[in-house]
Coordinates of C-alpha atoms and ligand atoms in Angstrom, one line a residue:
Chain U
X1 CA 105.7 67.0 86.9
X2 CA 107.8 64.2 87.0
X3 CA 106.3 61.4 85.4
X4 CA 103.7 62.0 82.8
X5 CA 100.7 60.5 84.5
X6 CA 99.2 59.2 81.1
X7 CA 102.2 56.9 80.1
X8 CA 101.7 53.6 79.9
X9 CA 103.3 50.8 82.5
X10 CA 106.3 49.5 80.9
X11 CA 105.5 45.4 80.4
X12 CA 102.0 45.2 80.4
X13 CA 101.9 44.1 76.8
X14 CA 98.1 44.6 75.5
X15 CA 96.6 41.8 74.1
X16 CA 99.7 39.2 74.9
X17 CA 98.0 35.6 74.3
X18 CA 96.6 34.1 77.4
X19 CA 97.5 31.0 78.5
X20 CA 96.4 27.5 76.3
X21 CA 96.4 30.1 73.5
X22 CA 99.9 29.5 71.3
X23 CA 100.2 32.4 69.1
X24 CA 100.9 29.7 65.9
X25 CA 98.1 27.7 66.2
X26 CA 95.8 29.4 63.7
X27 CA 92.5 28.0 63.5
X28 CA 91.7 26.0 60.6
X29 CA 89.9 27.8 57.7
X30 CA 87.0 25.5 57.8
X31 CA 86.9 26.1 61.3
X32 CA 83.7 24.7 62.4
X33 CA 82.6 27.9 64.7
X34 CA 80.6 30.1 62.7
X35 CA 81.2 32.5 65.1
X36 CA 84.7 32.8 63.7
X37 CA 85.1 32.3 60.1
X38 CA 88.0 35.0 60.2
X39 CA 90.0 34.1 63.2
X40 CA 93.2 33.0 60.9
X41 CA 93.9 36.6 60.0
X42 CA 94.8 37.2 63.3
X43 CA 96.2 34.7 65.1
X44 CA 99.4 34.0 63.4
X45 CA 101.7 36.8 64.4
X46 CA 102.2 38.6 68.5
X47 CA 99.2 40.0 68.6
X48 CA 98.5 43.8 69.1
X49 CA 101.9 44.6 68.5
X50 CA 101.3 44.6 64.9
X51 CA 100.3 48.3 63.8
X52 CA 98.2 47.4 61.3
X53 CA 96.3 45.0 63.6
X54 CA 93.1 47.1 64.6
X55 CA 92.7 48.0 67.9
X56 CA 89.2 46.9 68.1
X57 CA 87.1 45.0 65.3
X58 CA 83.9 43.8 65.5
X59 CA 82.7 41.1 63.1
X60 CA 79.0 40.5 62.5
X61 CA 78.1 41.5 65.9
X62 CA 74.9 40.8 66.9
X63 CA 72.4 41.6 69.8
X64 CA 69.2 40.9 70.6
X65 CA 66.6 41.5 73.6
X66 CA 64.0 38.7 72.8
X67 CA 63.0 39.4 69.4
X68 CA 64.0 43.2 69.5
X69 CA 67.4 43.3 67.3
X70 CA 69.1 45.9 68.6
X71 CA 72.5 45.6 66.6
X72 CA 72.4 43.4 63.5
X73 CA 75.7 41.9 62.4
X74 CA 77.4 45.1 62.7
X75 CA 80.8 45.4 61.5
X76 CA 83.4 48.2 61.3
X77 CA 87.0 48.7 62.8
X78 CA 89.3 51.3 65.1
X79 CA 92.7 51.3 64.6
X80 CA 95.2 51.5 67.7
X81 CA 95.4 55.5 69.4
X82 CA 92.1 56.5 66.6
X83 CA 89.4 58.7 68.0
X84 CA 86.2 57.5 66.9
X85 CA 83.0 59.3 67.3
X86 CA 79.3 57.5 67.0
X87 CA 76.3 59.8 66.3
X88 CA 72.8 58.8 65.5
X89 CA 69.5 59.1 66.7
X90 CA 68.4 57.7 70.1
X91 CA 67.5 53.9 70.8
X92 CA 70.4 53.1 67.3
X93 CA 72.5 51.3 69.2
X94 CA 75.6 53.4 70.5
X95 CA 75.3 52.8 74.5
X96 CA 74.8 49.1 73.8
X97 CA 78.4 49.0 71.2
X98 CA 80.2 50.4 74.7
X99 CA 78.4 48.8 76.9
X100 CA 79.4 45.3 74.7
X101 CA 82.7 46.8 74.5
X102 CA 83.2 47.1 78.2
X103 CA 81.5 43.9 78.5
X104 CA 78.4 44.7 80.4
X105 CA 76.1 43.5 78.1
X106 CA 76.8 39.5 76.6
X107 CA 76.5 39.3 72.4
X108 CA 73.8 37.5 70.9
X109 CA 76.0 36.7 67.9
X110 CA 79.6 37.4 66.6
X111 CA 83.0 38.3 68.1
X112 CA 84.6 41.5 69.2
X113 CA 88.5 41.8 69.1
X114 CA 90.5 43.7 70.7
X115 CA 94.3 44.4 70.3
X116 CA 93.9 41.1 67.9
X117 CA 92.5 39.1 70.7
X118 CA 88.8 37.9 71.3
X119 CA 87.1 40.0 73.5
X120 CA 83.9 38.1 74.0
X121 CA 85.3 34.9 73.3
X122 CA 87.8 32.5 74.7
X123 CA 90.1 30.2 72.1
X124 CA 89.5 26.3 72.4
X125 CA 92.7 24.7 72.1
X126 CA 91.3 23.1 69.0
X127 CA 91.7 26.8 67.4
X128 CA 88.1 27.6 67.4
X129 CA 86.3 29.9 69.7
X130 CA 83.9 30.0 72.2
X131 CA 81.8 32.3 74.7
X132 CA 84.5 33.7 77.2
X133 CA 83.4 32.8 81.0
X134 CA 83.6 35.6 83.8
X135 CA 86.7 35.6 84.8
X136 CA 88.5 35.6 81.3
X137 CA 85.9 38.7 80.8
X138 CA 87.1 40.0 83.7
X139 CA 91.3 39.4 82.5
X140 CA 89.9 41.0 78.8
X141 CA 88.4 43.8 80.1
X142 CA 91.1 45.5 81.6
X143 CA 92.3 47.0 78.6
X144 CA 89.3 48.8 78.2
X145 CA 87.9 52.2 80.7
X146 CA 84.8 53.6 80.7
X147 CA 83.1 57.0 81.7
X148 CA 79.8 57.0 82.0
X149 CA 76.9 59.5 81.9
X150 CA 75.9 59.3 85.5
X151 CA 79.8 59.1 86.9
X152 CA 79.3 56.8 88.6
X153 CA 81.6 57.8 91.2
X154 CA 81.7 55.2 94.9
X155 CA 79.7 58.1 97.4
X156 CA 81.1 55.7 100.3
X157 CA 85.1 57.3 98.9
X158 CA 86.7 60.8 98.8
X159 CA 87.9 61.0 95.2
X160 CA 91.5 59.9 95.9
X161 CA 89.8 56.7 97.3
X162 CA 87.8 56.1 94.1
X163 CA 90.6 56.7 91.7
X164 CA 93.3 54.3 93.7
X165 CA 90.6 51.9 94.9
X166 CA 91.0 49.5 91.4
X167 CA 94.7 50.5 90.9
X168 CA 95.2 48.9 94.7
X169 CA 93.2 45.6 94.3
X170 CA 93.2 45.2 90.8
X171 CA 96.4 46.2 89.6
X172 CA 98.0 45.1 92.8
X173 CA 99.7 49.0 93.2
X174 CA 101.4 50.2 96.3
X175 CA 98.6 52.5 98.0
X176 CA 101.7 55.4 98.1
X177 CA 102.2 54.6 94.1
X178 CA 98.3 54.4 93.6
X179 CA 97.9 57.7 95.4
X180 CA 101.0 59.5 93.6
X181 CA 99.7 58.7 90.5
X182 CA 95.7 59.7 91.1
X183 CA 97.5 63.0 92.5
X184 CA 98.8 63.6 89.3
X185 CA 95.5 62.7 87.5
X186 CA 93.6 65.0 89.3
X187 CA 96.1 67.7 88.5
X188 CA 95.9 67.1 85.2
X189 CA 92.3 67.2 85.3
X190 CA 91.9 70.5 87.0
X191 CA 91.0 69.3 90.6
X192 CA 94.7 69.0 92.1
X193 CA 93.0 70.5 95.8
X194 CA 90.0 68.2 95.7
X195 CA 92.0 65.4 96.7
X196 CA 89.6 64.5 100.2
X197 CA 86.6 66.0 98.8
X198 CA 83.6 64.0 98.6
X199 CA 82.2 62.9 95.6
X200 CA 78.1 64.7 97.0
X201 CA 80.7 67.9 97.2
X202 CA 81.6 68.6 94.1
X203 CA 79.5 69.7 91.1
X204 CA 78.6 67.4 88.5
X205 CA 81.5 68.5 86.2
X206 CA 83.8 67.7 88.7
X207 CA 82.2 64.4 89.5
X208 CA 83.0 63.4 85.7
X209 CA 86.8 65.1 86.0
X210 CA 87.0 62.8 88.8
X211 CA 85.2 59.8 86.6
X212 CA 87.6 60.3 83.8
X213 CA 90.7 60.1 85.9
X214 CA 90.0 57.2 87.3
X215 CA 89.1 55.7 84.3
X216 CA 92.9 56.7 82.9
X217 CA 94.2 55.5 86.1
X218 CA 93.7 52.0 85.0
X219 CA 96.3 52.6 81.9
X220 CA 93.5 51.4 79.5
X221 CA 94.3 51.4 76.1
X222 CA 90.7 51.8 75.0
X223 CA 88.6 55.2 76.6
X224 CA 84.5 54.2 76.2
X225 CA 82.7 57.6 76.6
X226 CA 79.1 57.5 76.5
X227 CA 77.4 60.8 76.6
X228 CA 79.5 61.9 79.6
X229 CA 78.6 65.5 79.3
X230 CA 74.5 64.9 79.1
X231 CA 73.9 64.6 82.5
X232 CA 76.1 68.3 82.8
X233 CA 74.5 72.2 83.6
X234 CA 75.1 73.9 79.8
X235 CA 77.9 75.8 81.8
X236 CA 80.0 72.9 82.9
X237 CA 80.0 71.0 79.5
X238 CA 82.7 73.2 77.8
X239 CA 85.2 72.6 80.5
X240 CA 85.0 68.8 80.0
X241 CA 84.9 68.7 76.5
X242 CA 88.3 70.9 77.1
X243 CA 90.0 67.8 78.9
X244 CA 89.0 65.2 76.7
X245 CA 90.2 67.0 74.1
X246 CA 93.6 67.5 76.0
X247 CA 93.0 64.0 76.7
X248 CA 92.9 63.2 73.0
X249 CA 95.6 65.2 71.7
X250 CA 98.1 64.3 74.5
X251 CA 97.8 60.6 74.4
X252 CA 97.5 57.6 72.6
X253 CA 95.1 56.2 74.3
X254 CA 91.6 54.5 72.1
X255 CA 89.2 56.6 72.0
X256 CA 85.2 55.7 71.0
X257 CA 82.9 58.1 72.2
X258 CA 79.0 58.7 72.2
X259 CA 78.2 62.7 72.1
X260 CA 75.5 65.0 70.6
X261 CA 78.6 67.6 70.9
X262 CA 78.8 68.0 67.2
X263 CA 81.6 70.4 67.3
X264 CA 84.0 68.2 69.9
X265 CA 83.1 65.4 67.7
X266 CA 84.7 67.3 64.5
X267 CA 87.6 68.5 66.4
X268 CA 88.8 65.1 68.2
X269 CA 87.8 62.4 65.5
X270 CA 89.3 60.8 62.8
X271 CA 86.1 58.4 62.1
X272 CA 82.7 59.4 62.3
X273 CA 80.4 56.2 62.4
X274 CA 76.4 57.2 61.9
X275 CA 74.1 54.8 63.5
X276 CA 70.8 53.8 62.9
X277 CA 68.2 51.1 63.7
X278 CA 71.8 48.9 64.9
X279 CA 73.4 49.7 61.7
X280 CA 76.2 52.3 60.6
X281 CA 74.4 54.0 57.8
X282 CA 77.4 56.1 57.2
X283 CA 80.8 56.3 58.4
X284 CA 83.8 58.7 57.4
X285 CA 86.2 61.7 58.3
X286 CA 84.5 64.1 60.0
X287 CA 85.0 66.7 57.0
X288 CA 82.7 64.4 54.9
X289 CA 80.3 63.6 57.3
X290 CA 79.7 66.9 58.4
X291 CA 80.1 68.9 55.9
X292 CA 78.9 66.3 52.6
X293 CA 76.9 63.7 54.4
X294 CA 75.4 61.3 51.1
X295 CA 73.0 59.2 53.7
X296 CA 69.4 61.1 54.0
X297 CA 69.5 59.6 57.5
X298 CA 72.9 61.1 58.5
X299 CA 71.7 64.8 56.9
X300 CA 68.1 64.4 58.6
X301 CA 70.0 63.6 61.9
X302 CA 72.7 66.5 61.6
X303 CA 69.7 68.9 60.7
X304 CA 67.8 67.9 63.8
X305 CA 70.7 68.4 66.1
X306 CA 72.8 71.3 65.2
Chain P
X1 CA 49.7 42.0 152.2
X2 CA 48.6 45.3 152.1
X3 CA 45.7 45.1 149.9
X4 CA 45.5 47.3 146.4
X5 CA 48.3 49.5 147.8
X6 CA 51.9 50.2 146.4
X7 CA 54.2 48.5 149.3
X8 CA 57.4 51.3 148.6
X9 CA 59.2 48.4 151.0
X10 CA 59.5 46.2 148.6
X11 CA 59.9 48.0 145.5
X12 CA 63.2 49.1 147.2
X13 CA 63.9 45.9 148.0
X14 CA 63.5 44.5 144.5
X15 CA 65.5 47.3 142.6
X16 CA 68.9 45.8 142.9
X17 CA 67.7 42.5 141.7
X18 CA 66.3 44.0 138.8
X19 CA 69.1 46.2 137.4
X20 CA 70.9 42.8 137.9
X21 CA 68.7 40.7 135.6
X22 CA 68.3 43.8 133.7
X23 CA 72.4 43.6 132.8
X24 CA 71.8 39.9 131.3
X25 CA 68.4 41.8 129.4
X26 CA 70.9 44.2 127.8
X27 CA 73.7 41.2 127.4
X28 CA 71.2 39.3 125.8
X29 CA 70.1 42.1 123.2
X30 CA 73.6 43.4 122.7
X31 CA 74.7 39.9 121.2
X32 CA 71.5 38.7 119.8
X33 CA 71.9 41.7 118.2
X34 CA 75.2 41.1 116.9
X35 CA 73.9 37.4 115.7
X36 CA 71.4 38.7 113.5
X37 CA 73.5 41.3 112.4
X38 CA 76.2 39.3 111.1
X39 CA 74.2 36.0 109.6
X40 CA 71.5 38.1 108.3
X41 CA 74.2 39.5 106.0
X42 CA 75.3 36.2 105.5
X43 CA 71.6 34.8 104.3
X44 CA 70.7 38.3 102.1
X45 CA 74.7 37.2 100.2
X46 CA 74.0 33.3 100.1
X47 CA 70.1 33.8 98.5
X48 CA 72.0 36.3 95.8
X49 CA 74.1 32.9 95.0
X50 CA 74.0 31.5 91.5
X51 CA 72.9 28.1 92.7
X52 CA 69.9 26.6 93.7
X53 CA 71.3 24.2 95.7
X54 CA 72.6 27.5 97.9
X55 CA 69.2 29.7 97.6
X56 CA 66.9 26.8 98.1
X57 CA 68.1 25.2 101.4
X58 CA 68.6 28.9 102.9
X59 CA 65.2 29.8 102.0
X60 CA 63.6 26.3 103.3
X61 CA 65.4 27.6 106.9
X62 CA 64.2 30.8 106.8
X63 CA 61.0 29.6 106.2
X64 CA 60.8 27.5 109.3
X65 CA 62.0 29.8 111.6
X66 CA 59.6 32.6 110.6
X67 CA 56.6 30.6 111.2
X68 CA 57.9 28.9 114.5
X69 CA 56.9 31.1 117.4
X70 CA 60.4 32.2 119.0
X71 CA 58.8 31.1 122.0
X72 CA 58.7 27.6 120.2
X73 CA 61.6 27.9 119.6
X74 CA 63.1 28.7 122.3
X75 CA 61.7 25.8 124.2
X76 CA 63.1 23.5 121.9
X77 CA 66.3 24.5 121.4
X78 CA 66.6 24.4 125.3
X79 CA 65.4 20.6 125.3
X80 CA 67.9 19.7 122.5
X81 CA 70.9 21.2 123.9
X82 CA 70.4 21.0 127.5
X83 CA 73.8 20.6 128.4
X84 CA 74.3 24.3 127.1
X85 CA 74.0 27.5 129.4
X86 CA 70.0 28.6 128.9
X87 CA 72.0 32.2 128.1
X88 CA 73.7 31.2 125.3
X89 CA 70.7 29.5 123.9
X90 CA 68.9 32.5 124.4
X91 CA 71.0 34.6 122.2
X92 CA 71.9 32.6 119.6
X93 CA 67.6 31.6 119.0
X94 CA 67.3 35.5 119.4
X95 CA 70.3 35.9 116.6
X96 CA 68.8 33.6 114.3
X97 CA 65.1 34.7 114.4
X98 CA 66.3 38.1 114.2
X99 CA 68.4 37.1 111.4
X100 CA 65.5 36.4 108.8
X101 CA 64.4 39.6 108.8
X102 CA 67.4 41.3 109.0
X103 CA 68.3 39.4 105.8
X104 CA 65.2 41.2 103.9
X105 CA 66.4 44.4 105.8
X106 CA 70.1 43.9 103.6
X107 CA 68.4 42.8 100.5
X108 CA 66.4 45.3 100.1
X109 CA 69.4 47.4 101.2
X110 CA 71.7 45.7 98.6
X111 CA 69.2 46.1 96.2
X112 CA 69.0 50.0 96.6
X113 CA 72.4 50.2 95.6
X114 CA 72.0 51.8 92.2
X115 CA 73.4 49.4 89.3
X116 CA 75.8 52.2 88.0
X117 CA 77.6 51.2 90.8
X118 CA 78.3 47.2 90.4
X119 CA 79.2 48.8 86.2
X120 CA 81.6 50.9 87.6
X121 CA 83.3 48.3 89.2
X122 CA 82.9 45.9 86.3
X123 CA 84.2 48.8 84.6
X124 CA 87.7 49.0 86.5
X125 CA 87.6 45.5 86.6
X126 CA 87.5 44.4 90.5
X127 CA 86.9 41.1 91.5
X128 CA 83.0 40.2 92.6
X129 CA 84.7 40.4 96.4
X130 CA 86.1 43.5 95.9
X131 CA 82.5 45.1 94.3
X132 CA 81.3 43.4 97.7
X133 CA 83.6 44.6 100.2
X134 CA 84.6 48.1 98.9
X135 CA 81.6 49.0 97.1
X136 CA 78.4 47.3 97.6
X137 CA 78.1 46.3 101.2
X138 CA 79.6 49.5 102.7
X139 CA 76.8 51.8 100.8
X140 CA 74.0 48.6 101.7
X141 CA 74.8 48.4 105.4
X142 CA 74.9 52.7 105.5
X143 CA 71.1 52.1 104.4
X144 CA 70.1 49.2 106.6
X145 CA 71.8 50.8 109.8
X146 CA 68.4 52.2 110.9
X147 CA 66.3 49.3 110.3
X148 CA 68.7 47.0 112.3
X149 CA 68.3 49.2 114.8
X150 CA 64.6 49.2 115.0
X151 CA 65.3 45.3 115.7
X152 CA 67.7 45.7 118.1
X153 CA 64.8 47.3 119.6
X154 CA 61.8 45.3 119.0
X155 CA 64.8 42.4 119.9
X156 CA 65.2 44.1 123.3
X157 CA 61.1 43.7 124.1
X158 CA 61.3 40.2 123.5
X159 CA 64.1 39.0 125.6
X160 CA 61.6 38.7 128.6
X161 CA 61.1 35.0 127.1
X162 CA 64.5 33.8 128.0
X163 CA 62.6 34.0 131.3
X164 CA 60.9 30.9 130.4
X165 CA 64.6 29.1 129.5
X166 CA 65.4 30.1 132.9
X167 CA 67.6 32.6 131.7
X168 CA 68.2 35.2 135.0
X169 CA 67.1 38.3 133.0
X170 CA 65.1 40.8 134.4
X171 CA 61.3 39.6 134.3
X172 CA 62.7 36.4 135.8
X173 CA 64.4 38.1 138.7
X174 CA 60.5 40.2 139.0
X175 CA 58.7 36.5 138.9
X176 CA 60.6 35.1 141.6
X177 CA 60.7 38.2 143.9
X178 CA 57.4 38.2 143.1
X179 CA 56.4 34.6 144.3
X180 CA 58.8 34.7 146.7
X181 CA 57.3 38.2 148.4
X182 CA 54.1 38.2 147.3
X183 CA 54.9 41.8 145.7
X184 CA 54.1 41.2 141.9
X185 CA 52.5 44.5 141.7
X186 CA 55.8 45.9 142.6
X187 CA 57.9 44.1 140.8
X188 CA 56.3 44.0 137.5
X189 CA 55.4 47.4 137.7
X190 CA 59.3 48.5 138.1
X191 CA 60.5 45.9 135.9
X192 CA 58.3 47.5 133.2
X193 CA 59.4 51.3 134.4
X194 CA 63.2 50.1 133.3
X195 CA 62.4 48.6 130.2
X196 CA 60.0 52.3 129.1
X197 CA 63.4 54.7 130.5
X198 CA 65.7 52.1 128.7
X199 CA 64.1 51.7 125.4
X200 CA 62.3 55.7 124.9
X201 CA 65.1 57.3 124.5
X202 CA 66.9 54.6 122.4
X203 CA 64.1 54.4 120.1
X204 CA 64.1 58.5 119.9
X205 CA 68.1 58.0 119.2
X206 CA 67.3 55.8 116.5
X207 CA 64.8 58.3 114.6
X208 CA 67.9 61.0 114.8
X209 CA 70.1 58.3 113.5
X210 CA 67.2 57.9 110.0
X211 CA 67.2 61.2 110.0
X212 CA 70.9 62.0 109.7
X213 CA 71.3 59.5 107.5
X214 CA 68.7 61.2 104.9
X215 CA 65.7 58.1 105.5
Ligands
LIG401 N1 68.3 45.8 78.7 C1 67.5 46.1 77.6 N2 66.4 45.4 77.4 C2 65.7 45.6 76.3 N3 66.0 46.5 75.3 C3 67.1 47.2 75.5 C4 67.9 47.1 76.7 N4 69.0 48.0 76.6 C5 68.8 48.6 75.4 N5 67.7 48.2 74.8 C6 67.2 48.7 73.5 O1 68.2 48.7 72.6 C7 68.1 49.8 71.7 C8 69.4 50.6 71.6 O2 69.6 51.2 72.8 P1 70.9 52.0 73.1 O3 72.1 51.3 72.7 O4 70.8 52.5 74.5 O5 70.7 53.3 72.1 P2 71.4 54.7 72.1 O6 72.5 54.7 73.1 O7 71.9 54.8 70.7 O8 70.4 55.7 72.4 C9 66.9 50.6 72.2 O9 65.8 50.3 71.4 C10 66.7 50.1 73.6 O10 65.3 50.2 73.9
LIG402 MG1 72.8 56.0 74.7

């Protein structure tokens, strides 16, 4: 192969400020958004070029449906090219982090950062911060891919259609580049002579291979996987786990990632965050939390599902 | 006159008329067909708008016009704008009647398209006109395409009122051979016969059509 096909695009700097947002002008400390009582820490150097800047941080983030809390001012960090695995009983919370991550779903309180920059918020040119409009969701979420449990695929494309289809109008790609490239994705994820299938052709397995190349096509820097093997026949599960491990090992790409695989979990992560009730009960190497969890919840939860 | 009897004569004599208004019947349908097709997209996308001042004003329209008689209608529109050819009248009315329920037809067809599908976009991060145009309406007309079609039909039995407008369509050729000839019998009774071998077999088309398409 020529090119690897998961490098990243030379110049498109992650998190580079957006415009009316001067990388020196920190907030004030007494800023006078709640929302933001941290935003200083951040804001003073390039941001996401910084290694120690976390790829993703969320700071006292909160949602609600009515008067059902569904995450209550969570906080907890990923650092840039970190696998991260969330476990935890259903209804704690997991889809909805991703789902807020991929900005689906708006927050009822807090801020998500990404790559040092405000995900869910805009900056004021007064240095505070406030709730980000469509279309700077729509610039913010770019750095960010997601595979979901259903795929998701477009049934009205063959699968070289859906992978260049976002590549073309959103990245503003060549169709020949945008087709090279998918090419090579689907090589590298086992379905090289699929190229004009359709998506009703192939079996669920394949519909997520597909799913999860064009989800890398985009160059994210940030790979949301929510449960993508539940909705799998027991026999095509192994062979997806197989790529994201691949996936995992031969990139540097983000990784957060919903599974009840317990043993994919252990082998890709290098953070284990327990969930329940929209709280992290326990988070740590895989080593401690599967093998000395100290929460009751956490060993309750591992006991029911391995 | 020859009594209760069928006068062959003159049902021979009317054919050629006939297929001749019959041409401006099929005209008629073909772009009244087209009209509803394209603004009852345009109605099912504006009452998805944000905005009340969009929704509110399309609805009030829509409103009217479905509890108007297209006869009504018709009529009216041919007394406002009598300047215009009765034709054009006649398929533009037939276009926007047809319209307001072939704007339920696409929101119920754009509502069928499963919500994974406007995340995946969101997802890759195209533009609300691209989720439209690649994803959304492609997959929303592929479900309407039958129901339009059972318009186009029902459409088709209803352009005998462009008669009334003076539009030269078929039923108006077989009134005024008929008054002219005495013959209604005759003419009526072919102009019906072309309108049954014209619209069976579409109507049997259009049940393949559901069917291939998994309805
Ligand atoms: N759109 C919604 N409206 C109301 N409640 C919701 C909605 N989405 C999720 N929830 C609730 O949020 C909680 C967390 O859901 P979710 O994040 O899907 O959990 P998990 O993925 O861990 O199973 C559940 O109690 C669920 O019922
Ligand atoms: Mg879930």
């Amino acid at each position: 192969m020529a090119t690897d096909p998961l490098e990243k695009t030379p110049g498109s700097t992650p998190g580079s400020a957006p415009p009316g947002a001067p990388a020196g002008a920190a907030p004030a400390a007494d800023s006078p958004s709640p929302s933001a009582p941290a935003a200083t820490a951040t804001a003073d150097a390039v941001p996401g070029q910084r290694s120690d800047t976390p790829m993703i941080r969320f700071e006292q983030v909160e949602k609600r449906y009515g008067d059902h809390v569904v995450l209550d001012k969570l906080d907890f960090e990923v650092r840039r090219g970190e696998h991260v695995t969330l476990i935890g009983p259903s209804g704690s919370g997991k889809t909805t982090i991703l789902r807020l991550l991929m900005t689906l779903e708006r927050l009822s309180g807090g801020v998500i950062w990404v790559g040092g920059e405000p995900l869910s918020h805009a900056r004021t040119p007064g240095g505070g911060l406030k709730p980000a409009t469509e279309k700077q969701l729509r610039a913010s979420r770019r750095k960010i891919g997601m595979v979901f449990q259903q795929f998701n695929l477009f049934p009205n494309m063959n699968v070289l259609r859906n992978i260049t289809e976002a590549p073309i109008s959103v990245l503003g790609l060549e169709r020949d580049e945008a087709e090279a490239r998918a090419r090579e994705l689907l090589e590298l994820v086992g379905l090289g002579d699929r190229v004009d299938a359709h998506p009703t052709q192939l079996s669920g397995g394949q519909q997520q291979r597909v799913a999860i190349a064009r989800a890398l096509a985009m160059r994210p820097d940030v790979l949301l996987l929510d449960e993508v093997t539940s909705a799998l026949d027991p026999e095509l599960v192994a062979g997806v786990l197989d790529l994201l491990r691949q996936i995992a090992h031969d990139t540097d790409i983000t990784m957060l990632c919903v599974t009840h695989e317990m043993s994919f979990a252990r082998d890709v992560s290098d953070q284990v965050l327990m969930f329940d009730a929209g709280r992290i009960v326990e988070q740590g190497t895989p080593e401690k939390i599967f093998t000395a969890p100290e929460h009751r919840r956490t060993r309750e939860f591992l006991n029911a599902v391995l | 006159m020859n009594g209760s009897k069928f006068d062959w004569g003159a049902a021979r004599d009317v054919l050629p008329l006939l297929l001749h208004g019959f041409l401006t019947t099929l005209l008629a349908t073909v772009l009244g067909t087209l009209v509803a097709a394209v603004l009852g997209l345009v109605i099912a996308i504006a009452r998805r708008a944000p905005s009340r001042l969009v929704t509110a004003p399309v609805r009030a329209v829509m409103e009217f016009v479905r509890s108007t008689p297209l006869l009504v209608q018709l009529v009216g529109a041919a007394a406002v704008f009598s300047s215009v050819d009765p034709l054009v009248i006649g398929i533009v009315v037939l276009g926007i009647h047809y319209a307001t329920y072939t704007s339920e037809v696409y929101r119920a067809g754009i509502d069928a398209v499963p919500r994974g599908q406007w995340e995946a976009c969101r997802a890759l991060s195209m533009s609300p006109r691209r989720t439209w145009q690649a994803v959304v309406l492609p997959q929303a007309v592929r479900n309407v395409l039958p129901a339009l079609g059972n318009y186009a039909i029902s459409m088709f039995k209803e352009t005998p009122f462009l008669a009334v407008i003076t539009v030269e369509e078929i039923v108006f050729e077989a009134r005024k051979y008929g008054s002219d000839h005495f013959a209604y019998t005759e003419a009526f009774t072919l102009a019906g016969l072309i309108f049954l071998v014209a619209s069976y077999p579409t109507s049997l088309l259009m049940r393949k059509l559901e069917k291939r398409l998994g309805h």
